[in-house]
CSV table of C-alpha atoms in Angstrom, one decimal:
chain,number,residue,atom,x,y,z
A,1,MET,CA,88.5,79.1,130.3
A,2,THR,CA,88.6,75.4,129.6
A,3,GLU,CA,89.4,73.3,132.6
A,4,GLY,CA,91.6,70.2,132.6
A,5,VAL,CA,93.9,71.0,129.7
A,6,ARG,CA,97.3,70.6,131.2
A,7,ARG,CA,99.9,73.1,129.8
A,8,THR,CA,103.4,73.4,131.1
A,9,GLY,CA,106.7,75.0,130.0
A,10,ILE,CA,106.5,77.2,127.0
A,11,PHE,CA,102.7,76.7,126.8
A,12,ALA,CA,101.9,77.7,130.4
A,13,GLY,CA,99.8,80.7,131.2
A,14,GLU,CA,96.3,82.0,131.1
A,15,ASP,CA,96.9,84.9,128.7
A,16,PRO,CA,97.6,83.8,125.0
A,17,PHE,CA,98.9,87.3,124.2
A,18,GLN,CA,101.5,87.1,126.9
A,19,ILE,CA,102.6,83.6,125.7
A,20,ALA,CA,102.9,85.1,122.2
A,21,ARG,CA,105.0,88.0,123.5
A,22,SER,CA,107.2,85.5,125.3
A,23,TRP,CA,107.8,83.5,122.2
A,24,LEU,CA,108.5,86.5,120.1
A,25,ALA,CA,111.0,87.7,122.7
A,26,GLU,CA,112.8,84.4,122.5
A,27,ALA,CA,112.8,84.6,118.7
A,28,GLU,CA,114.4,88.1,118.9
A,29,GLU,CA,117.4,86.4,120.5
A,30,SER,CA,117.7,83.6,118.0
A,31,GLU,CA,116.2,84.5,114.6
A,32,PRO,CA,118.8,85.9,112.1
A,33,ASN,CA,116.3,88.3,110.4
A,34,ASP,CA,112.9,89.9,111.1
A,35,PRO,CA,111.7,87.7,114.0
A,36,ASN,CA,108.4,89.7,113.9
A,37,ALA,CA,107.8,88.6,110.2
A,38,ILE,CA,104.4,87.0,109.7
A,39,ALA,CA,102.7,85.4,106.7
A,40,LEU,CA,99.4,87.3,106.4
A,41,SER,CA,96.5,85.7,104.6
A,42,THR,CA,93.5,87.4,103.1
A,43,VAL,CA,90.8,86.5,100.5
A,44,ASP,CA,89.6,88.5,97.5
A,45,GLN,CA,86.0,89.1,96.5
A,46,ASP,CA,85.9,85.8,94.7
A,47,GLY,CA,87.2,83.9,97.8
A,48,LEU,CA,90.7,83.3,96.3
A,49,PRO,CA,93.4,83.5,99.0
A,50,ASN,CA,96.4,85.7,99.0
A,51,VAL,CA,99.4,85.5,101.3
A,52,ARG,CA,102.4,87.8,101.9
A,53,MET,CA,105.0,88.6,104.5
A,54,VAL,CA,104.5,91.6,106.7
A,55,LEU,CA,106.0,92.8,110.0
A,56,LEU,CA,104.0,92.5,113.2
A,57,LYS,CA,104.5,95.7,115.1
A,58,ASP,CA,102.6,95.2,118.3
A,59,ILE,CA,101.0,92.5,120.5
A,60,GLU,CA,98.4,94.4,122.5
A,61,ALA,CA,96.3,93.2,125.4
A,62,ASP,CA,93.7,91.6,123.0
A,63,ALA,CA,95.0,92.1,119.4
A,64,PHE,CA,97.9,92.0,117.0
A,65,VAL,CA,98.8,95.1,115.0
A,66,PHE,CA,100.6,95.7,111.7
A,67,TYR,CA,100.8,98.7,109.3
A,68,THR,CA,100.4,99.1,105.6
A,69,ASN,CA,99.2,101.3,102.7
A,70,TYR,CA,95.3,101.3,102.8
A,71,GLY,CA,95.4,101.2,99.0
A,72,SER,CA,97.3,98.0,98.8
A,73,ARG,CA,95.7,94.7,97.8
A,74,LYS,CA,96.0,93.3,101.3
A,75,ALA,CA,94.2,96.3,102.7
A,76,VAL,CA,91.4,96.2,100.1
A,77,GLU,CA,90.9,92.5,100.8
A,78,ILE,CA,90.9,93.0,104.5
A,79,GLU,CA,88.4,95.9,104.3
A,80,GLY,CA,86.2,93.7,102.1
A,81,ALA,CA,86.1,90.6,104.3
A,82,GLY,CA,86.7,92.2,107.7
A,83,LYS,CA,88.8,89.1,108.6
A,84,ALA,CA,92.4,87.9,108.2
A,85,ALA,CA,94.8,85.2,109.3
A,86,PHE,CA,98.5,84.9,109.8
A,87,VAL,CA,101.2,82.5,110.9
A,88,ALA,CA,104.5,83.4,112.6
A,89,HIS,CA,107.1,80.7,112.1
A,90,TRP,CA,110.5,80.6,113.8
A,91,LYS,CA,112.9,78.0,112.5
A,92,SER,CA,115.4,78.7,115.2
A,93,LEU,CA,112.8,77.8,117.9
A,94,ARG,CA,110.9,75.2,115.9
A,95,ARG,CA,107.7,76.9,116.8
A,96,GLN,CA,104.8,78.7,115.2
A,97,ILE,CA,101.7,80.7,116.1
A,98,ARG,CA,98.6,80.7,113.9
A,99,VAL,CA,96.0,83.4,114.3
A,100,ARG,CA,92.6,83.9,112.7
A,101,GLY,CA,90.4,86.9,113.6
A,102,LEU,CA,88.4,90.1,113.0
A,103,VAL,CA,90.2,93.2,111.7
A,104,SER,CA,89.7,96.9,112.3
A,105,ARG,CA,91.7,99.9,111.4
A,106,GLU,CA,94.3,101.7,113.6
A,107,ASP,CA,94.5,105.1,112.1
A,108,GLY,CA,94.7,107.4,115.1
A,109,THR,CA,97.4,108.7,117.4
A,110,GLN,CA,99.0,105.2,117.7
A,111,ALA,CA,99.4,105.0,114.0
A,112,ASP,CA,100.8,108.6,114.0
A,113,ALA,CA,103.3,107.7,116.7
A,114,TYR,CA,104.5,104.6,114.9
A,115,PHE,CA,104.9,106.4,111.6
A,116,ALA,CA,106.9,109.1,113.3
A,117,SER,CA,109.2,106.4,114.7
A,118,ARG,CA,110.2,105.1,111.2
A,119,SER,CA,113.3,106.3,109.4
A,120,LEU,CA,112.9,109.4,107.2
A,121,LYS,CA,113.5,107.4,104.1
A,122,SER,CA,110.8,104.9,105.0
A,123,ARG,CA,108.3,107.7,105.7
A,124,LEU,CA,109.1,109.3,102.4
A,125,GLY,CA,108.8,106.0,100.6
A,126,ALA,CA,105.4,105.4,102.2
A,127,TRP,CA,104.2,108.7,100.6
A,128,ALA,CA,105.8,107.9,97.2
A,129,SER,CA,104.6,104.3,96.8
A,130,LYS,CA,101.2,103.5,95.3
A,131,GLN,CA,101.5,100.1,96.8
A,132,SER,CA,100.3,97.1,94.7
A,133,GLN,CA,99.7,99.4,91.6
A,134,PRO,CA,101.6,98.9,88.3
A,135,LEU,CA,105.0,100.7,88.2
A,136,SER,CA,106.6,101.7,84.9
A,137,SER,CA,110.1,101.6,86.2
A,138,ARG,CA,112.2,101.8,89.4
A,139,ALA,CA,113.6,105.1,88.1
A,140,SER,CA,110.1,106.6,88.1
A,141,LEU,CA,109.7,105.5,91.7
A,142,ILE,CA,113.0,107.1,92.7
A,143,ALA,CA,111.9,110.2,91.0
A,144,GLU,CA,108.7,110.3,92.9
A,145,VAL,CA,110.6,109.8,96.2
A,146,ALA,CA,112.7,112.9,95.2
A,147,ARG,CA,109.6,114.9,94.5
A,148,ILE,CA,108.0,113.9,97.8
A,149,THR,CA,111.3,114.8,99.6
A,150,ALA,CA,111.2,118.3,98.1
A,151,THR,CA,107.5,118.8,99.0
A,152,LYS,CA,107.3,117.1,102.4
A,153,GLY,CA,110.6,118.0,103.9
A,154,THR,CA,112.4,116.2,106.7
A,155,ASN,CA,109.4,115.6,109.0
A,156,PRO,CA,106.5,114.3,106.8
A,157,PRO,CA,103.2,113.5,108.5
A,158,ARG,CA,101.6,110.1,108.3
A,159,PRO,CA,99.8,109.9,104.9
A,160,PRO,CA,96.0,109.6,105.1
A,161,PHE,CA,96.2,106.4,103.0
A,162,TRP,CA,98.6,104.7,105.4
A,163,GLY,CA,98.0,103.2,108.8
A,164,GLY,CA,97.5,100.1,110.9
A,165,PHE,CA,95.2,97.1,111.1
A,166,ARG,CA,94.4,95.4,114.4
A,167,ILE,CA,93.6,91.7,114.3
A,168,ALA,CA,91.4,90.6,117.2
A,169,PRO,CA,91.7,86.8,117.2
A,170,VAL,CA,88.9,84.4,117.6
A,171,GLU,CA,91.4,81.5,117.3
A,172,ILE,CA,95.1,81.2,118.2
A,173,GLU,CA,97.2,78.0,117.9
A,174,PHE,CA,100.5,77.5,119.5
A,175,TRP,CA,102.7,74.8,117.9
A,176,ALA,CA,106.0,73.4,118.9
A,177,ASP,CA,108.1,70.7,117.1
A,178,GLY,CA,108.2,67.3,118.7
A,179,GLU,CA,110.3,64.2,118.2
A,180,HIS,CA,109.1,61.8,115.5
A,181,ARG,CA,106.7,64.5,114.3
A,182,LEU,CA,104.7,64.2,117.5
A,183,HIS,CA,104.2,67.9,117.8
A,184,ASP,CA,102.6,69.8,120.6
A,185,ARG,CA,99.6,71.9,119.6
A,186,PHE,CA,97.2,74.0,121.8
A,187,ARG,CA,94.3,75.8,120.2
A,188,TRP,CA,92.7,78.8,122.0
A,189,ARG,CA,89.2,79.6,120.6
A,190,ARG,CA,86.5,82.0,121.5
A,191,ALA,CA,83.2,83.2,119.9
A,192,GLY,CA,84.4,86.8,119.6
A,193,PRO,CA,86.7,89.5,121.1
A,194,GLY,CA,86.2,89.7,124.9
A,195,ASP,CA,84.6,86.3,125.2
A,196,PRO,CA,86.1,83.5,127.3
A,197,TRP,CA,88.7,81.2,125.7
A,198,GLU,CA,88.3,77.5,125.2
A,199,ILE,CA,91.6,75.6,125.1
A,200,ALA,CA,92.1,72.2,123.4
A,201,ARG,CA,95.2,70.1,122.8
A,202,LEU,CA,95.2,69.0,119.2
A,203,ASN,CA,96.7,65.9,117.6
A,204,PRO,CA,99.9,66.6,115.7
């Protein structure tokens, strides 16, 4: 841990994941919609970036977790690169968190439990959607949902092509708006998961 970087108030603490949880909890009280929404960035095989909004579902002791279809473009790009980045931005708090890290699958009992916690319609939709693939019409998607409903019933298991990704960060930046655009920025950086963090205050 870097010594001598003074952090007080909303930046205080020696665990960046706890700080992130605290900020998210505040956002849950003030954001009108989806306080756990993050803009997830990946790159394709040509190095061209892609970004889209997804929902962050867990902040673990050393990682951030979200769920998706493993056949989706985001999943294919994550599997190819093994890395991803995201930003969580809360207008109500005038704060954001930026994360860059290494990605692994979460396709075990934790993924099963989260899938089971979703609404039935969401679970059936996960089975029906060939995410990111061309779709002839919305009517055809609705028909596929009806077919899945008839075959999978009221308690469908988690599809083998659907699960989580765990982002273990090598860099986290906490940003808060400041007067006259003199923002507060603290960057936590480490060589790899499990290594000690180095903390630096950055210019706005």
